[in-house]
CSV table of C-alpha atoms in Angstrom, one decimal:
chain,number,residue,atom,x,y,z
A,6,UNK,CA,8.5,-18.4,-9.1
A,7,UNK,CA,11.6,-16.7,-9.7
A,8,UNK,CA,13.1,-13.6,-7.3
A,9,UNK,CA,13.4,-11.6,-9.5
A,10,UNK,CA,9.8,-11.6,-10.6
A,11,UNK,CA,8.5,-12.0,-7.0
A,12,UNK,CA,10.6,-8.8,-6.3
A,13,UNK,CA,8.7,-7.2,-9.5
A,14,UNK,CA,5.7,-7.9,-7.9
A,15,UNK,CA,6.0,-6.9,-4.3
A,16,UNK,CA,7.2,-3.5,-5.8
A,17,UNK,CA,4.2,-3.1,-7.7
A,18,UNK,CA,2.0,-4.0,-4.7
A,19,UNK,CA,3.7,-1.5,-2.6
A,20,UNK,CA,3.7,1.0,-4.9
A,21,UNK,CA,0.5,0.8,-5.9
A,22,UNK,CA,-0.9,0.3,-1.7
A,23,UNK,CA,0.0,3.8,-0.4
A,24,UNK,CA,-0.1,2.4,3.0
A,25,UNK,CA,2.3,-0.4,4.6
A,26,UNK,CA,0.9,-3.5,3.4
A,27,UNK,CA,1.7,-6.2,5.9
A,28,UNK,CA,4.2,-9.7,5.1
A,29,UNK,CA,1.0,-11.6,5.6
A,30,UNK,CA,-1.1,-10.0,3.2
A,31,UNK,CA,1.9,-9.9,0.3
A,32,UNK,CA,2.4,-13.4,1.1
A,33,UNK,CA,-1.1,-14.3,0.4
A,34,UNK,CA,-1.0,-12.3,-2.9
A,35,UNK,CA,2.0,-13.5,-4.9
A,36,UNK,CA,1.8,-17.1,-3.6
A,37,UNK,CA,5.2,-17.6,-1.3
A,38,UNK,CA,5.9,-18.3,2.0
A,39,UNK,CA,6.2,-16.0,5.3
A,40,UNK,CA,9.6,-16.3,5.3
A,41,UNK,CA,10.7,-16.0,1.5
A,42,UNK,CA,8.4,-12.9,1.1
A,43,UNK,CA,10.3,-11.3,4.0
A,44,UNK,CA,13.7,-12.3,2.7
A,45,UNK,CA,13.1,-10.9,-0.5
A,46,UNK,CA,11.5,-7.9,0.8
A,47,UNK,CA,14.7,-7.4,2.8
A,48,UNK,CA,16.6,-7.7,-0.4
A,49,UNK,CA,14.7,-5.4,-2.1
A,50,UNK,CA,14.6,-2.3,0.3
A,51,UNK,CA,18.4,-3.3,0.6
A,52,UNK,CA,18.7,-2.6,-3.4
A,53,UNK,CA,17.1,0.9,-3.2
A,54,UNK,CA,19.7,1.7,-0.5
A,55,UNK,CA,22.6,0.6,-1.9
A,56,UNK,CA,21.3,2.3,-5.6
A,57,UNK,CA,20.7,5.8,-3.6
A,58,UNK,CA,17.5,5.5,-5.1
A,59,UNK,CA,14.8,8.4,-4.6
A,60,UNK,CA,12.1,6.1,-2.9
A,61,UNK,CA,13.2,3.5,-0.2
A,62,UNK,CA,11.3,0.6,1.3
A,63,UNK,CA,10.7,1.1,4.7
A,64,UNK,CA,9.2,-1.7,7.6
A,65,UNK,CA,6.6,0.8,9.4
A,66,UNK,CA,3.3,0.3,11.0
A,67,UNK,CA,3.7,-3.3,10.8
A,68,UNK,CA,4.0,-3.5,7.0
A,69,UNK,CA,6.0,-2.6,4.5
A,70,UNK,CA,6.1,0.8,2.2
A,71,UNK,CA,7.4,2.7,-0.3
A,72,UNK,CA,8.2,6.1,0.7
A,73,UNK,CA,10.2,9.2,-1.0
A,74,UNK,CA,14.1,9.1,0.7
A,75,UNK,CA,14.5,11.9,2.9
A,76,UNK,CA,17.3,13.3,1.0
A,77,UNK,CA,14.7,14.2,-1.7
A,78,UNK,CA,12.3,16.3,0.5
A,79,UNK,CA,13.9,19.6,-0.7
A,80,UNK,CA,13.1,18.9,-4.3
A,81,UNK,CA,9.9,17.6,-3.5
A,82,UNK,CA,8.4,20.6,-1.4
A,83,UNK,CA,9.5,22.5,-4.4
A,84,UNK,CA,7.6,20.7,-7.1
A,85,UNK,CA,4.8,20.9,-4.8
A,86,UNK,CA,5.0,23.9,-3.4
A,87,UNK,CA,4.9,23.3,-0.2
A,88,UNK,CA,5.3,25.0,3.3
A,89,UNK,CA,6.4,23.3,6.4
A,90,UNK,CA,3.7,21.3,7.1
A,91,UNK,CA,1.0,21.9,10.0
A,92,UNK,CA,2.7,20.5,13.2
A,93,UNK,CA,0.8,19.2,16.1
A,94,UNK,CA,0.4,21.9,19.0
A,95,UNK,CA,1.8,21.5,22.4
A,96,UNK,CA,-1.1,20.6,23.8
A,97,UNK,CA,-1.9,17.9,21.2
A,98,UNK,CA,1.4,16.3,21.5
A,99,UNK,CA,1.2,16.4,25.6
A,100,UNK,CA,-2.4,14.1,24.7
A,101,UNK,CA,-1.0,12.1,22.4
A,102,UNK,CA,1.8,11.3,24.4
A,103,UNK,CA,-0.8,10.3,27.0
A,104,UNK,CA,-2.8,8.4,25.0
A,105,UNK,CA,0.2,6.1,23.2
A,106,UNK,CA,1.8,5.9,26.8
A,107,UNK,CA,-1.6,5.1,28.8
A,108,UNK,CA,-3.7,3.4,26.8
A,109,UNK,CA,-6.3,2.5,26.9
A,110,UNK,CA,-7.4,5.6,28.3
A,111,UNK,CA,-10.5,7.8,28.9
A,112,UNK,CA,-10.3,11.9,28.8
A,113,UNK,CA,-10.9,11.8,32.3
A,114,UNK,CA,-7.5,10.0,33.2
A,115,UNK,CA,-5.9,12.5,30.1
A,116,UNK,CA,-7.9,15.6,31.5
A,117,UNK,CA,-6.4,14.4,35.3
A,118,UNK,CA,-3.0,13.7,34.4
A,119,UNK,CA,-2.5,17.0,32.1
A,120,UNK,CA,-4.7,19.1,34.9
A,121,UNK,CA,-7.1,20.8,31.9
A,122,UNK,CA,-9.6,19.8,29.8
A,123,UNK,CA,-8.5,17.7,27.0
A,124,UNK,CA,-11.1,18.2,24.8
A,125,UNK,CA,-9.8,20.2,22.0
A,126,UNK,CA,-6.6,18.2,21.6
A,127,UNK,CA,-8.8,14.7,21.3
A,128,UNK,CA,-10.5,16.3,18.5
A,129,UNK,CA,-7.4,17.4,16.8
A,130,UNK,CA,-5.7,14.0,17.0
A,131,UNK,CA,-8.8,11.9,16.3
A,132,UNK,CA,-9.5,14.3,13.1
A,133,UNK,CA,-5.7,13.5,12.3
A,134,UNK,CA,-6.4,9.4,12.8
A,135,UNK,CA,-3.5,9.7,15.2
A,136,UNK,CA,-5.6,8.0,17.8
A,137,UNK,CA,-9.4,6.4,17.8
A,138,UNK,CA,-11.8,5.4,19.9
A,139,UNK,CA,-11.7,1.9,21.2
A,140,UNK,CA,-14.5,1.1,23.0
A,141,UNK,CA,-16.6,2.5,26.2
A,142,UNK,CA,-15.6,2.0,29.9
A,143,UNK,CA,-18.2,-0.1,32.1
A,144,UNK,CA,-18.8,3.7,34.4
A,145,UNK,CA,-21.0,5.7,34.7
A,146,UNK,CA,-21.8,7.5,31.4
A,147,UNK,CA,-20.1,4.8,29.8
A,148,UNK,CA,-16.9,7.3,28.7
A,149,UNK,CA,-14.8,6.9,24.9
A,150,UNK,CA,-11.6,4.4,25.7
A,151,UNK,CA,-8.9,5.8,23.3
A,152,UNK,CA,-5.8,4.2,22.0
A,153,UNK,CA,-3.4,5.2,19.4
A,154,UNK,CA,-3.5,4.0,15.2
A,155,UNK,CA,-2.2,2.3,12.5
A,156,UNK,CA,-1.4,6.3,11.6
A,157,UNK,CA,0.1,7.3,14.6
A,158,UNK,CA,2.7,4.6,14.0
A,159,UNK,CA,3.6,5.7,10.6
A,160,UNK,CA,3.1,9.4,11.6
A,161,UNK,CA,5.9,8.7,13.6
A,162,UNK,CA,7.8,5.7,12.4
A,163,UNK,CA,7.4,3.3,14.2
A,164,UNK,CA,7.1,-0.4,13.4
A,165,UNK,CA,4.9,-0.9,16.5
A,166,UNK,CA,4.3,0.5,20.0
A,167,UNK,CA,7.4,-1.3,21.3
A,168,UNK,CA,9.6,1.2,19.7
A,169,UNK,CA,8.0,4.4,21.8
A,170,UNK,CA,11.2,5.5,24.0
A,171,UNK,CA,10.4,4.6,28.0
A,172,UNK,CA,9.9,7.3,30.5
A,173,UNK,CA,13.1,6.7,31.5
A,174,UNK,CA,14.8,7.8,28.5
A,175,UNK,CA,12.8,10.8,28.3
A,176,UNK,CA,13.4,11.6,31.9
A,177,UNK,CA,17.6,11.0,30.9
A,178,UNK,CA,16.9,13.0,27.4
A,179,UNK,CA,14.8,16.1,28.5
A,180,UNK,CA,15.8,16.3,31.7
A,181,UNK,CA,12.0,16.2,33.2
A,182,UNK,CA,10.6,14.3,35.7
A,183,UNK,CA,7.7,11.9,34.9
């Protein structure tokens, strides 16, 4: 198969997918190797760059994706009509944080470490698929083990959990101790 139309047909994949769709799966699909379907991937997302294009290909959640470039958004809210979208509260963000840093992790570590009940927040990040629930601990009422999704990643975008910034660099950036 040519490049050209195995670049024709990753792009229609992607498009199509709405979610990152991983090298392995794309592979499988259009019938090339690990390494030629990531080189031409590569190739491609470096054509929409150079071009200035008004979607990009992006490496997220352990996939691939077409998104909208950010330079767009403007334009886009308009046609849409669209406010800011809903943020997460503070106290959702200071259980996620938890969750992504700690897991796995049951609400009684969160509800320990942020000294109140958790509660609320887990349900606003679980209804958000930012996090899910894992499994059950071996204790005694056999508590929820969370741990962060496929979502949270490309809520935030990340590739995987290896890009979250250390304490340390929070500590140096926000001036807080951890």
């Amino acid at each position: 198969m040519e490049d050209r139309e195995a670049k024709s047909i990753l792009e229609a994949l992607l498009f199509i997918s709405g979610e990152p769709l991983t090298i392995e799966t794309l592979k499988d699909i259009v019938g090339i190797d690990e390494n030629e379907a990531e080189r031409l991937l590569r190739e491609l997302s470096d054509e929409y760059q150079l071009r200035n294009r008004g979607l990009l290909i992006v490496e997220v959640a352990g996939g691939f994706q077409i998104v909208t470039n950010p330079a767009c958004a403007p334009w886009i809210k308009k046609f849409l009509n669209l406010t800011i979208p809903t943020r997460l509260s503070q106290q959702s963000l200071e259980t996620l944080a938890i969750v992504a840093y700690r897991q796995p992790v049951i609400k009684a570590e969160i509800d320990a470490i942020r000294g109140v009940d958790s509660g609320a927040a887990l349900k606003t990040i679980l209804e958000r698929r930012l996090i899910n629930i894992v499994g059950r601990k071996e204790a005694p009422g056999r508590p929820f083990i969370y741990g962060t999704t496929r979502e949270f990643l490309r809520y935030f975008g990340l590739k995987d959990l290896s890009e979250l910034p250390t304490l340390k660099e929070f500590q140096e950036v926000e001036g807080v101790e951890v």
